[in-house]
């Protein structure tokens, strides 16, 4: 009798049999899949420009609006992460690419989000005619522009400050560029990158109102979401609805903190430069469930095998051992030629913009706009200095205590996510009631949503200080200011520079909405380039919009090149942890 090729019973090995942890993991996975499928279906429904989208201030609709906004921010975060890994790596690896990419990043960081939205929304709608997906893509792109720059600066800074001994170890093991990226560079940059991802998502709530309330071809489109809900509540002066929106945002932040960022922080702790036995480490219940669930391990096995298989494909074919080192050729003439090409391109762009602006603007107004930019620059400098004095000590204190960091993490995320435009009514009422100076007391609104970049980056830098350095400082008796001067400030300096440069760029961007604030029929205007751009945008005066944005970009690039880039170089050359 021929034996059957089909077994009578199917047996599973012990590693594939479901466990008690799978009873918890399976509902979470199924719920996540269902939410993604349901939200994706709602984002791609038929839609024609001019059709009204249902929006109400009923608190019962807020969970649905939270889902829609959460999916947009999640999509924007994924796009930002991909952009960060590619863009920052190119900028850090090639000095020729760096001369183009970093100035472009400075410009992109300083362009107002409304400028991106007004340019791209028509194109996205044309890509998906008769479908809501075009408007959704425009909103996701706007959220992407509010998240990507901070993450890119963080990853770029990490790649430039990798300790020399780690680089020498990679050379000794003859790692290819592909292997070096996945085995050394990305793991080393992961802890600060995750903290900046948190800040980017939280800061993205500031721009949700602008990204979900879109105006195109004279049509106002309110996409279902928390941002549109807040915009509608502000227009109706409905304080109760604003309170419900704030409560929903708090619940949403707690949800994605538990489901995404807390597991990521706990997982990335293994990538710290060094760890000490007995040291407090971040914990996450969800991460524990995922690591012990056999279902999750089975689902992740396939991608893990593919990724591991890709590493040998790009290995070096030869280690070049025994060969005499080749003499490096002097390529100074290539640097000069490259700089000349960039200068010619920049000059041509300035000439074309100048020709466009001169159609409506005379030289006296150009000079006046430069003075407005100087006024805003003074505000930015003062605010960044004050924020640094406040948040650097607090960030160091939190970063040196991992358990406290887990407690403070959702609170900081909520404060960073709190939309600054909800404070405009309070600012207008207080300034008018106490007859305060508009030039001074509207300035805090510029830093309200961007000061958290400094806090989050300092926390990341302080948490990454090697324990042997802290022990050495204790052995040498470092106390008080001497400890800050010799140990803490040099260790956190690279992370602080990343936070300060993004906070500075964000403050310039926020000046457009903070130097001209309104509540009802009352409008307060401060002197500055932000108010100039806001007024020109309201009138649709494109030559003056171009002039204002160009002047703002010029100031931002000047600040970054003359101040922040030099501080970056100082961090790379003098205060790198080796």
Coordinates of C-alpha atoms in Angstrom, one line a residue:
X1 CA 0.0 0.0 0.0
X2 CA 1.4 3.3 -1.1
X3 CA 1.8 5.7 1.8
X4 CA -0.2 8.9 1.7
X5 CA 1.7 12.1 1.0
X6 CA -0.9 14.1 3.1
X7 CA -0.4 13.7 6.8
X8 CA -3.5 12.6 8.8
X9 CA -2.8 15.4 11.3
X10 CA -0.9 18.6 11.2
X11 CA 1.3 19.2 14.1
X12 CA 2.8 22.5 15.1
X13 CA 6.2 22.9 16.7
X14 CA 6.3 24.5 20.2
X15 CA 7.6 27.7 18.7
X16 CA 4.5 28.0 16.5
X17 CA 1.8 27.1 19.0
X18 CA -0.3 30.1 20.2
X19 CA 0.5 31.3 23.7
X20 CA -1.4 33.5 26.2
X21 CA 0.4 36.5 24.8
X22 CA -1.2 35.9 21.4
X23 CA -4.6 36.3 23.0
X24 CA -3.6 39.9 23.7
X25 CA -1.7 40.5 20.5
X26 CA -4.2 39.1 18.1
X27 CA -7.1 41.5 18.9
X28 CA -4.6 44.5 18.8
X29 CA -3.4 43.4 15.3
X30 CA -6.9 42.8 14.0
X31 CA -8.1 46.1 15.4
X32 CA -5.2 48.0 13.8
X33 CA -5.8 46.3 10.4
X34 CA -9.5 47.1 10.6
X35 CA -8.9 50.8 11.5
X36 CA -6.4 51.1 8.6
X37 CA -8.8 49.5 6.2
X38 CA -11.7 51.6 7.3
X39 CA -9.8 54.9 7.4
X40 CA -8.2 54.2 4.0
X41 CA -11.6 53.6 2.5
X42 CA -13.0 56.8 3.9
X43 CA -9.9 58.8 2.5
X44 CA -10.5 57.5 -1.1
X45 CA -14.2 58.2 -1.5
X46 CA -15.6 59.9 -4.7
X47 CA -15.3 63.7 -4.5
X48 CA -15.6 66.6 -6.9
X49 CA -14.3 70.0 -6.2
X50 CA -17.1 72.1 -4.7
X51 CA -19.0 69.2 -3.1
X52 CA -19.5 69.9 0.7
X53 CA -17.9 67.5 3.1
X54 CA -20.0 66.8 6.2
X55 CA -18.6 68.5 9.3
X56 CA -20.2 69.1 12.7
X57 CA -19.3 70.2 16.2
X58 CA -21.0 67.1 17.7
X59 CA -18.6 65.7 20.3
X60 CA -19.8 62.2 19.2
X61 CA -18.0 62.6 15.9
X62 CA -14.6 63.3 17.5
X63 CA -13.4 59.7 17.6
X64 CA -13.9 59.5 13.8
X65 CA -12.2 62.8 13.3
X66 CA -9.3 61.6 15.5
X67 CA -8.9 58.5 13.3
X68 CA -8.8 60.6 10.1
X69 CA -6.3 63.0 11.5
X70 CA -4.2 60.2 13.0
X71 CA -4.0 58.4 9.7
X72 CA -2.8 61.6 7.9
X73 CA -0.2 62.2 10.6
X74 CA 0.9 58.6 10.4
X75 CA 1.3 58.8 6.6
X76 CA 3.2 62.1 6.9
X77 CA 5.5 60.5 9.5
X78 CA 6.3 57.5 7.3
X79 CA 7.1 59.9 4.4
X80 CA 9.2 62.0 6.7
X81 CA 11.2 59.0 7.9
X82 CA 11.9 57.8 4.3
X83 CA 12.9 61.4 3.3
X84 CA 15.1 61.7 6.4
X85 CA 17.0 58.4 5.8
X86 CA 17.8 59.3 2.2
X87 CA 18.3 63.1 2.3
X88 CA 20.3 63.3 5.5
X89 CA 22.5 60.3 4.5
X90 CA 23.4 62.0 1.1
X91 CA 24.1 65.3 2.9
X92 CA 26.4 63.6 5.5
X93 CA 28.2 61.3 3.0
X94 CA 29.0 63.7 0.2
X95 CA 30.5 67.1 0.7
X96 CA 29.3 68.2 -2.8
X97 CA 25.8 67.1 -2.1
X98 CA 26.0 68.8 1.4
X99 CA 26.6 72.2 -0.2
X100 CA 23.3 71.9 -2.1
X101 CA 21.1 69.8 0.3
X102 CA 21.7 71.6 3.6
X103 CA 21.0 75.2 2.2
X104 CA 17.9 73.8 0.5
X105 CA 16.9 72.3 3.8
X106 CA 17.3 75.7 5.4
X107 CA 15.1 77.2 2.8
X108 CA 12.4 74.5 3.0
X109 CA 12.4 74.9 6.8
X110 CA 11.7 78.6 6.6
X111 CA 9.0 78.5 3.9
X112 CA 5.6 78.8 5.5
X113 CA 3.4 75.6 5.4
X114 CA 0.7 77.6 3.6
X115 CA 3.1 78.3 0.8
X116 CA 3.6 74.5 0.3
X117 CA -0.1 73.9 0.5
X118 CA -1.1 76.6 -2.0
X119 CA 1.4 75.4 -4.6
X120 CA 0.8 71.6 -4.3
X121 CA -3.0 71.3 -3.7
X122 CA -4.0 71.9 -7.3
X123 CA -1.5 69.3 -8.5
X124 CA -2.6 66.6 -6.1
X125 CA -6.2 67.2 -7.0
X126 CA -5.3 66.9 -10.7
X127 CA -3.6 63.6 -10.0
X128 CA -6.7 62.0 -8.5
X129 CA -9.7 63.6 -10.4
X130 CA -13.1 62.8 -8.9
X131 CA -11.6 61.3 -5.8
X132 CA -11.0 62.7 -2.3
X133 CA -7.5 61.1 -2.3
X134 CA -6.1 64.1 -4.1
X135 CA -7.1 66.5 -1.3
X136 CA -6.0 64.0 1.3
X137 CA -2.5 63.8 -0.3
X138 CA -2.3 67.6 -0.2
X139 CA -3.0 67.5 3.5
X140 CA -0.6 64.7 4.1
X141 CA 2.1 66.6 2.2
X142 CA 1.5 69.7 4.3
X143 CA 1.9 67.6 7.5
X144 CA 5.0 66.1 6.0
X145 CA 6.5 69.6 5.6
X146 CA 5.9 70.2 9.3
X147 CA 7.6 67.0 10.4
X148 CA 10.5 66.2 8.0
X149 CA 13.0 69.0 8.6
X150 CA 13.4 68.4 12.3
X151 CA 14.0 64.6 11.8
X152 CA 16.4 65.3 8.9
X153 CA 18.6 67.7 10.9
X154 CA 18.7 65.2 13.8
X155 CA 19.8 62.3 11.6
X156 CA 22.3 64.5 9.8
X157 CA 23.8 65.6 13.1
X158 CA 24.0 62.0 14.3
X159 CA 25.8 60.8 11.2
X160 CA 28.4 63.6 11.5
X161 CA 29.2 62.8 15.2
X162 CA 29.6 59.0 15.2
X163 CA 32.5 58.2 17.5
X164 CA 35.8 57.5 15.9
X165 CA 36.2 54.1 17.6
X166 CA 33.0 52.9 16.2
X167 CA 34.0 54.0 12.7
X168 CA 37.4 52.2 13.1
X169 CA 35.6 49.0 14.2
X170 CA 33.4 49.2 11.1
X171 CA 36.6 49.6 9.0
X172 CA 38.2 46.6 10.7
X173 CA 35.2 44.4 9.9
X174 CA 35.3 45.7 6.3
X175 CA 31.7 46.7 6.3
X176 CA 30.3 47.9 3.0
X177 CA 28.4 51.2 2.9
X178 CA 25.1 49.3 3.0
X179 CA 26.2 47.2 6.0
X180 CA 27.7 50.2 7.8
X181 CA 24.4 52.1 7.4
X182 CA 22.3 49.3 8.9
X183 CA 24.8 48.0 11.4
X184 CA 26.3 51.2 12.7
X185 CA 24.9 54.5 11.5
X186 CA 21.2 53.9 11.9
X187 CA 21.4 52.2 15.2
X188 CA 23.7 54.9 16.6
X189 CA 21.2 57.6 15.4
X190 CA 18.1 55.8 16.5
X191 CA 17.6 57.1 20.1
X192 CA 17.7 60.9 19.1
X193 CA 15.8 60.2 15.9
X194 CA 12.9 58.6 17.9
X195 CA 12.8 61.6 20.2
X196 CA 12.7 63.9 17.2
X197 CA 10.0 61.8 15.7
X198 CA 7.9 62.4 18.8
X199 CA 8.5 66.1 18.5
X200 CA 7.6 66.1 14.9
X201 CA 4.3 64.3 15.4
X202 CA 3.5 66.6 18.4
X203 CA 4.5 69.7 16.4
X204 CA 2.4 68.5 13.5
X205 CA -0.7 69.2 15.5
X206 CA 0.1 72.9 15.3
X207 CA -0.3 72.6 11.5
X208 CA -3.3 70.3 11.4
X209 CA -5.7 73.2 11.3
X210 CA -4.0 74.6 8.2
X211 CA -3.5 71.3 6.5
X212 CA -7.2 70.1 6.9
X213 CA -8.8 73.4 6.1
X214 CA -7.8 73.9 2.5
X215 CA -8.8 76.7 0.1
X216 CA -8.4 76.0 -3.7
X217 CA -10.0 77.8 -6.7
X218 CA -12.1 79.9 -4.3
X219 CA -13.5 76.7 -2.6
X220 CA -13.1 76.0 1.1
X221 CA -12.5 72.3 1.8
X222 CA -12.8 71.1 5.4
X223 CA -11.5 67.6 5.5
X224 CA -13.0 65.5 8.4
X225 CA -10.4 65.7 11.2
X226 CA -9.5 67.4 14.5
X227 CA -8.0 70.4 12.7
X228 CA -11.1 71.1 10.8
X229 CA -13.1 70.7 14.0
X230 CA -10.9 73.2 15.8
X231 CA -11.2 75.6 12.8
X232 CA -15.0 75.3 12.8
X233 CA -15.1 75.8 16.6
X234 CA -12.9 79.0 16.4
X235 CA -15.1 80.4 13.6
X236 CA -18.2 79.8 15.7
X237 CA -16.5 81.0 19.0
X238 CA -17.6 77.7 20.6
X239 CA -15.4 77.3 23.7
X240 CA -17.1 74.1 24.7
X241 CA -16.2 72.5 21.3
X242 CA -12.6 73.7 21.7
X243 CA -12.6 72.0 25.1
X244 CA -13.8 68.8 23.6
X245 CA -11.2 69.0 20.9
X246 CA -8.4 69.5 23.5
X247 CA -9.6 66.5 25.5
X248 CA -9.7 64.4 22.3
X249 CA -6.2 65.4 21.4
X250 CA -5.0 64.4 24.8
X251 CA -6.6 61.0 24.4
X252 CA -5.1 60.6 21.0
X253 CA -1.6 61.5 22.3
X254 CA -1.9 59.0 25.1
X255 CA -2.9 56.3 22.6
X256 CA -0.1 56.8 20.1
X257 CA 2.4 57.3 23.0
X258 CA 1.4 53.8 24.3
X259 CA 1.1 52.1 20.9
X260 CA 4.0 53.7 19.1
X261 CA 6.5 55.9 20.9
X262 CA 6.9 54.2 24.2
X263 CA 7.6 50.8 22.6
X264 CA 10.1 52.6 20.2
X265 CA 11.9 54.3 23.1
X266 CA 12.2 51.0 25.0
X267 CA 13.3 49.1 21.9
X268 CA 15.9 51.8 20.9
X269 CA 17.5 51.7 24.4
X270 CA 19.6 48.8 23.2
X271 CA 21.2 51.1 20.7
X272 CA 22.7 53.4 23.3
X273 CA 26.4 54.0 23.0
X274 CA 26.9 52.0 26.1
X275 CA 24.8 50.6 28.9
X276 CA 25.5 49.7 32.6
X277 CA 24.1 46.7 34.4
X278 CA 21.4 47.7 36.9
X279 CA 20.7 51.0 35.1
X280 CA 17.1 52.0 34.8
X281 CA 15.8 51.3 31.3
X282 CA 12.6 52.4 29.6
X283 CA 9.8 49.8 29.7
X284 CA 6.8 49.2 27.5
X285 CA 4.1 46.6 28.1
X286 CA 3.2 46.6 24.4
X287 CA 6.8 45.9 23.4
X288 CA 6.8 43.0 25.9
X289 CA 3.6 41.6 24.3
X290 CA 5.1 41.9 20.8
X291 CA 8.4 40.2 21.8
X292 CA 6.6 37.3 23.5
X293 CA 3.8 36.8 21.0
X294 CA 4.5 33.9 18.6
X295 CA 2.1 35.4 16.2
X296 CA 4.0 38.6 15.9
X297 CA 7.3 36.8 15.6
X298 CA 5.9 34.6 12.8
X299 CA 4.6 37.6 10.9
X300 CA 7.9 39.5 11.2
X301 CA 10.0 36.5 10.3
X302 CA 9.6 36.9 6.5
X303 CA 10.7 40.6 6.4
X304 CA 13.5 39.9 8.8
X305 CA 14.9 37.1 6.6
X306 CA 14.7 39.3 3.5
X307 CA 16.5 42.1 5.3
X308 CA 19.3 39.8 6.6
X309 CA 19.6 38.4 3.1
X310 CA 20.2 41.8 1.6
X311 CA 23.2 42.5 3.8
X312 CA 25.7 40.1 2.1
X313 CA 24.6 41.2 -1.3
X314 CA 26.3 44.6 -0.9
X315 CA 29.4 43.4 0.9
X316 CA 32.9 44.4 -0.3
X317 CA 34.3 42.1 -2.9
X318 CA 37.9 42.7 -1.6
X319 CA 39.3 43.9 1.6
X320 CA 42.3 45.4 -0.1
X321 CA 44.7 43.9 2.4
X322 CA 48.3 43.9 1.4
X323 CA 47.9 46.7 -1.1
X324 CA 49.8 49.9 -0.8
X325 CA 47.5 52.8 0.1
X326 CA 46.8 55.0 -2.9
X327 CA 47.8 58.6 -2.6
X328 CA 44.7 60.9 -2.4
X329 CA 44.6 63.3 -5.3
X330 CA 44.2 67.0 -4.7
X331 CA 40.6 67.8 -5.8
X332 CA 40.6 71.4 -4.7
X333 CA 39.9 72.6 -8.2
X334 CA 36.7 70.5 -8.2
X335 CA 35.5 72.2 -5.0
X336 CA 36.1 75.6 -6.5
X337 CA 34.3 74.7 -9.7
X338 CA 31.4 73.2 -7.7
X339 CA 31.1 76.4 -5.6
X340 CA 31.2 78.5 -8.7
X341 CA 28.3 76.5 -10.3
X342 CA 26.3 76.9 -7.1
X343 CA 26.9 80.6 -7.0
X344 CA 25.8 81.0 -10.6
X345 CA 22.6 79.1 -10.1
X346 CA 21.8 81.0 -6.9
X347 CA 22.5 84.4 -8.6
X348 CA 20.3 83.4 -11.5
X349 CA 17.5 82.4 -9.2
X350 CA 17.8 85.7 -7.3
X351 CA 17.7 87.7 -10.5
X352 CA 14.5 86.0 -11.7
X353 CA 12.8 86.5 -8.3
X354 CA 14.0 90.1 -8.3
X355 CA 12.5 90.7 -11.8
X356 CA 9.2 89.3 -10.6
X357 CA 9.1 91.4 -7.4
X358 CA 10.1 94.6 -9.2
X359 CA 6.8 94.5 -11.1
X360 CA 5.0 95.7 -8.0
X361 CA 7.6 96.7 -5.4
X362 CA 10.1 99.5 -5.4
X363 CA 13.5 99.6 -3.7
X364 CA 12.2 101.6 -0.7
X365 CA 9.8 98.9 0.2
X366 CA 12.5 96.2 -0.2
X367 CA 14.6 98.1 2.3
X368 CA 11.6 98.3 4.6
X369 CA 11.0 94.6 4.3
X370 CA 14.6 93.9 5.3
X371 CA 14.1 96.0 8.4
X372 CA 11.0 94.0 9.2
X373 CA 13.1 90.8 8.9
X374 CA 15.6 92.3 11.3
X375 CA 12.8 93.0 13.8
X376 CA 11.6 89.4 13.6
X377 CA 15.2 88.2 13.9
X378 CA 15.7 90.0 17.2
X379 CA 12.5 88.3 18.5
X380 CA 13.8 84.9 17.4
X381 CA 17.2 85.4 19.0
X382 CA 15.7 86.6 22.3
X383 CA 13.1 83.8 22.4
X384 CA 15.6 81.0 21.6
X385 CA 17.9 82.3 24.3
X386 CA 15.1 82.4 26.9
X387 CA 13.8 78.9 25.9
X388 CA 17.4 77.6 26.2
X389 CA 17.8 79.0 29.7
X390 CA 14.5 77.4 30.8
X391 CA 14.5 74.0 29.0
X392 CA 18.2 72.9 28.9
X393 CA 18.4 72.3 32.7
X394 CA 14.9 70.7 32.7
X395 CA 15.8 68.5 29.7
X396 CA 19.1 67.4 31.3
X397 CA 17.4 66.5 34.6
X398 CA 14.8 64.4 32.8
X399 CA 17.3 62.8 30.4
X400 CA 19.5 61.6 33.3
X401 CA 16.5 59.8 34.9
X402 CA 15.0 57.3 32.5
X403 CA 12.0 56.5 34.7
X404 CA 11.1 60.1 35.0
X405 CA 11.5 60.4 31.2
X406 CA 8.7 57.8 30.7
X407 CA 6.4 59.8 33.0
X408 CA 7.1 63.2 31.5
X409 CA 7.1 61.9 27.9
X410 CA 3.3 62.0 27.3
X411 CA 3.0 65.3 29.2
X412 CA 5.7 66.9 27.0
X413 CA 4.1 65.5 23.9
X414 CA 0.7 67.0 24.8
X415 CA 2.2 70.4 25.5
X416 CA 4.1 70.3 22.2
X417 CA 1.0 69.2 20.4
X418 CA -1.2 71.9 21.9
X419 CA -2.2 74.2 18.9
X420 CA -0.8 77.7 19.5
X421 CA -3.7 79.2 17.6
X422 CA -6.0 78.2 20.5
X423 CA -4.1 80.7 22.6
X424 CA -4.7 83.6 20.3
X425 CA -8.1 84.6 21.9
X426 CA -6.4 84.6 25.3
X427 CA -3.5 86.7 24.0
X428 CA -5.8 89.3 22.4
X429 CA -8.0 89.6 25.5
X430 CA -5.1 89.9 27.9
X431 CA -3.2 92.5 25.7
X432 CA -6.3 94.6 25.3
X433 CA -7.4 94.4 28.9
X434 CA -4.0 95.4 30.4
X435 CA -3.0 97.7 27.5
X436 CA 0.2 95.7 26.8
X437 CA 2.6 96.3 24.0
X438 CA 1.7 94.2 20.9
X439 CA 5.4 94.2 19.9
X440 CA 6.4 92.3 23.0
X441 CA 3.5 90.2 24.2
X442 CA 2.7 88.6 20.8
X443 CA 6.3 87.3 20.6
X444 CA 5.8 84.3 23.1
X445 CA 3.3 82.9 20.5
X446 CA 6.2 82.4 18.1
X447 CA 8.0 80.1 20.5
X448 CA 5.0 78.4 22.1
X449 CA 5.0 75.5 19.7
X450 CA 8.7 75.4 18.8
X451 CA 10.4 75.6 22.2
X452 CA 9.8 71.8 22.6
X453 CA 12.4 71.1 19.9
X454 CA 15.0 72.2 22.4
X455 CA 13.5 70.1 25.3
X456 CA 13.1 66.9 23.3
X457 CA 16.6 67.1 21.8
X458 CA 18.3 67.9 25.2
X459 CA 16.4 64.9 26.8
X460 CA 17.8 62.7 24.0
X461 CA 21.3 64.0 24.4
X462 CA 21.3 63.7 28.2
X463 CA 19.9 60.2 28.1
X464 CA 22.8 59.2 25.7
X465 CA 25.6 60.4 28.0
X466 CA 27.8 57.3 28.6
X467 CA 27.9 56.1 32.2
X468 CA 31.7 55.9 32.2
X469 CA 31.8 59.6 31.6
X470 CA 29.4 60.3 34.4
X471 CA 31.4 58.0 36.7
X472 CA 34.6 59.7 35.6
X473 CA 33.1 63.1 36.5
X474 CA 32.1 61.8 39.9
X475 CA 35.6 60.4 40.5
X476 CA 37.2 63.7 39.6
X477 CA 34.8 65.4 42.0
X478 CA 33.0 67.5 39.4
X479 CA 30.2 69.5 41.1
X480 CA 28.0 72.4 40.3
X481 CA 28.9 74.7 37.4
X482 CA 32.2 72.8 36.9
X483 CA 30.3 69.6 36.2
X484 CA 28.0 71.4 33.7
X485 CA 31.0 73.1 32.0
X486 CA 33.3 70.0 31.7
X487 CA 30.8 67.1 31.3
X488 CA 27.1 67.9 30.7
X489 CA 27.2 70.8 28.3
X490 CA 29.8 69.2 26.0
X491 CA 27.9 65.9 26.0
X492 CA 24.5 67.4 25.1
X493 CA 25.9 70.2 22.8
X494 CA 25.3 68.4 19.5
X495 CA 21.7 67.5 20.4
X496 CA 21.1 71.0 21.7
X497 CA 22.3 72.5 18.4
X498 CA 19.9 70.3 16.5
X499 CA 17.0 71.4 18.7
X500 CA 18.0 75.1 18.6
X501 CA 18.3 75.2 14.8
X502 CA 14.9 73.5 14.3
X503 CA 13.3 75.7 17.0
X504 CA 14.8 78.8 15.3
X505 CA 13.4 77.8 11.9
X506 CA 10.0 76.9 13.4
X507 CA 9.9 80.3 15.1
X508 CA 10.5 82.1 11.8
X509 CA 7.7 80.0 10.3
X510 CA 5.3 80.6 13.3
X511 CA 5.9 84.4 13.0
X512 CA 3.4 84.5 10.1
X513 CA 0.6 83.5 12.4
X514 CA 1.8 85.1 15.7
X515 CA 2.7 88.6 14.5
X516 CA -0.9 89.0 13.2
X517 CA -3.5 87.5 15.6
X518 CA -7.2 88.0 15.6
X519 CA -10.3 86.9 17.6
X520 CA -13.6 87.8 16.1
X521 CA -13.4 91.4 14.7
X522 CA -10.3 92.3 16.7
X523 CA -6.9 92.0 15.0
X524 CA -3.5 92.9 16.6
X525 CA -0.5 93.4 14.3
X526 CA 3.2 93.4 15.4
X527 CA 6.0 94.8 13.4
X528 CA 7.8 92.0 11.5
X529 CA 8.3 90.0 8.4
X530 CA 5.6 87.4 9.5
X531 CA 2.9 90.0 9.6
X532 CA 4.0 91.4 6.2
X533 CA 3.7 87.9 4.6
X534 CA 0.4 87.3 6.3
X535 CA -1.1 90.5 5.1
X536 CA 0.2 89.9 1.5
X537 CA -1.2 86.4 1.6
X538 CA -4.6 87.7 2.6
X539 CA -4.6 90.1 -0.3
X540 CA -3.3 87.6 -2.8
X541 CA -0.3 89.9 -3.6
X542 CA 2.1 87.4 -5.0
X543 CA 5.1 89.8 -5.7
X544 CA 5.0 90.8 -2.0
X545 CA 4.5 87.2 -0.8
X546 CA 7.6 86.3 -2.9
X547 CA 9.6 89.2 -1.5
X548 CA 8.6 88.4 2.1
X549 CA 9.5 84.7 1.8
X550 CA 12.8 85.5 0.1
X551 CA 13.8 87.9 2.8
X552 CA 12.8 85.4 5.5
X553 CA 14.8 82.6 3.7
X554 CA 17.8 84.9 3.5
X555 CA 17.7 85.6 7.2
X556 CA 17.3 81.9 8.1
X557 CA 20.1 80.8 5.8
X558 CA 22.3 83.6 7.2
X559 CA 21.6 82.5 10.8
X560 CA 22.2 78.9 10.0
X561 CA 25.4 79.4 8.1
X562 CA 27.0 82.0 10.4
X563 CA 25.8 80.6 13.8
X564 CA 24.3 77.1 13.7
X565 CA 26.7 75.5 11.1
X566 CA 29.7 76.8 13.0
X567 CA 28.3 75.3 16.2
X568 CA 27.7 72.0 14.4
X569 CA 31.4 72.1 13.3
X570 CA 32.5 72.8 16.8
X571 CA 30.4 69.8 18.1
X572 CA 32.0 67.5 15.4
X573 CA 35.6 68.5 16.0
X574 CA 35.8 69.2 19.7
X575 CA 32.8 67.8 21.7
X576 CA 32.2 64.4 20.0
X577 CA 31.9 61.5 22.4
X578 CA 34.7 59.0 21.5

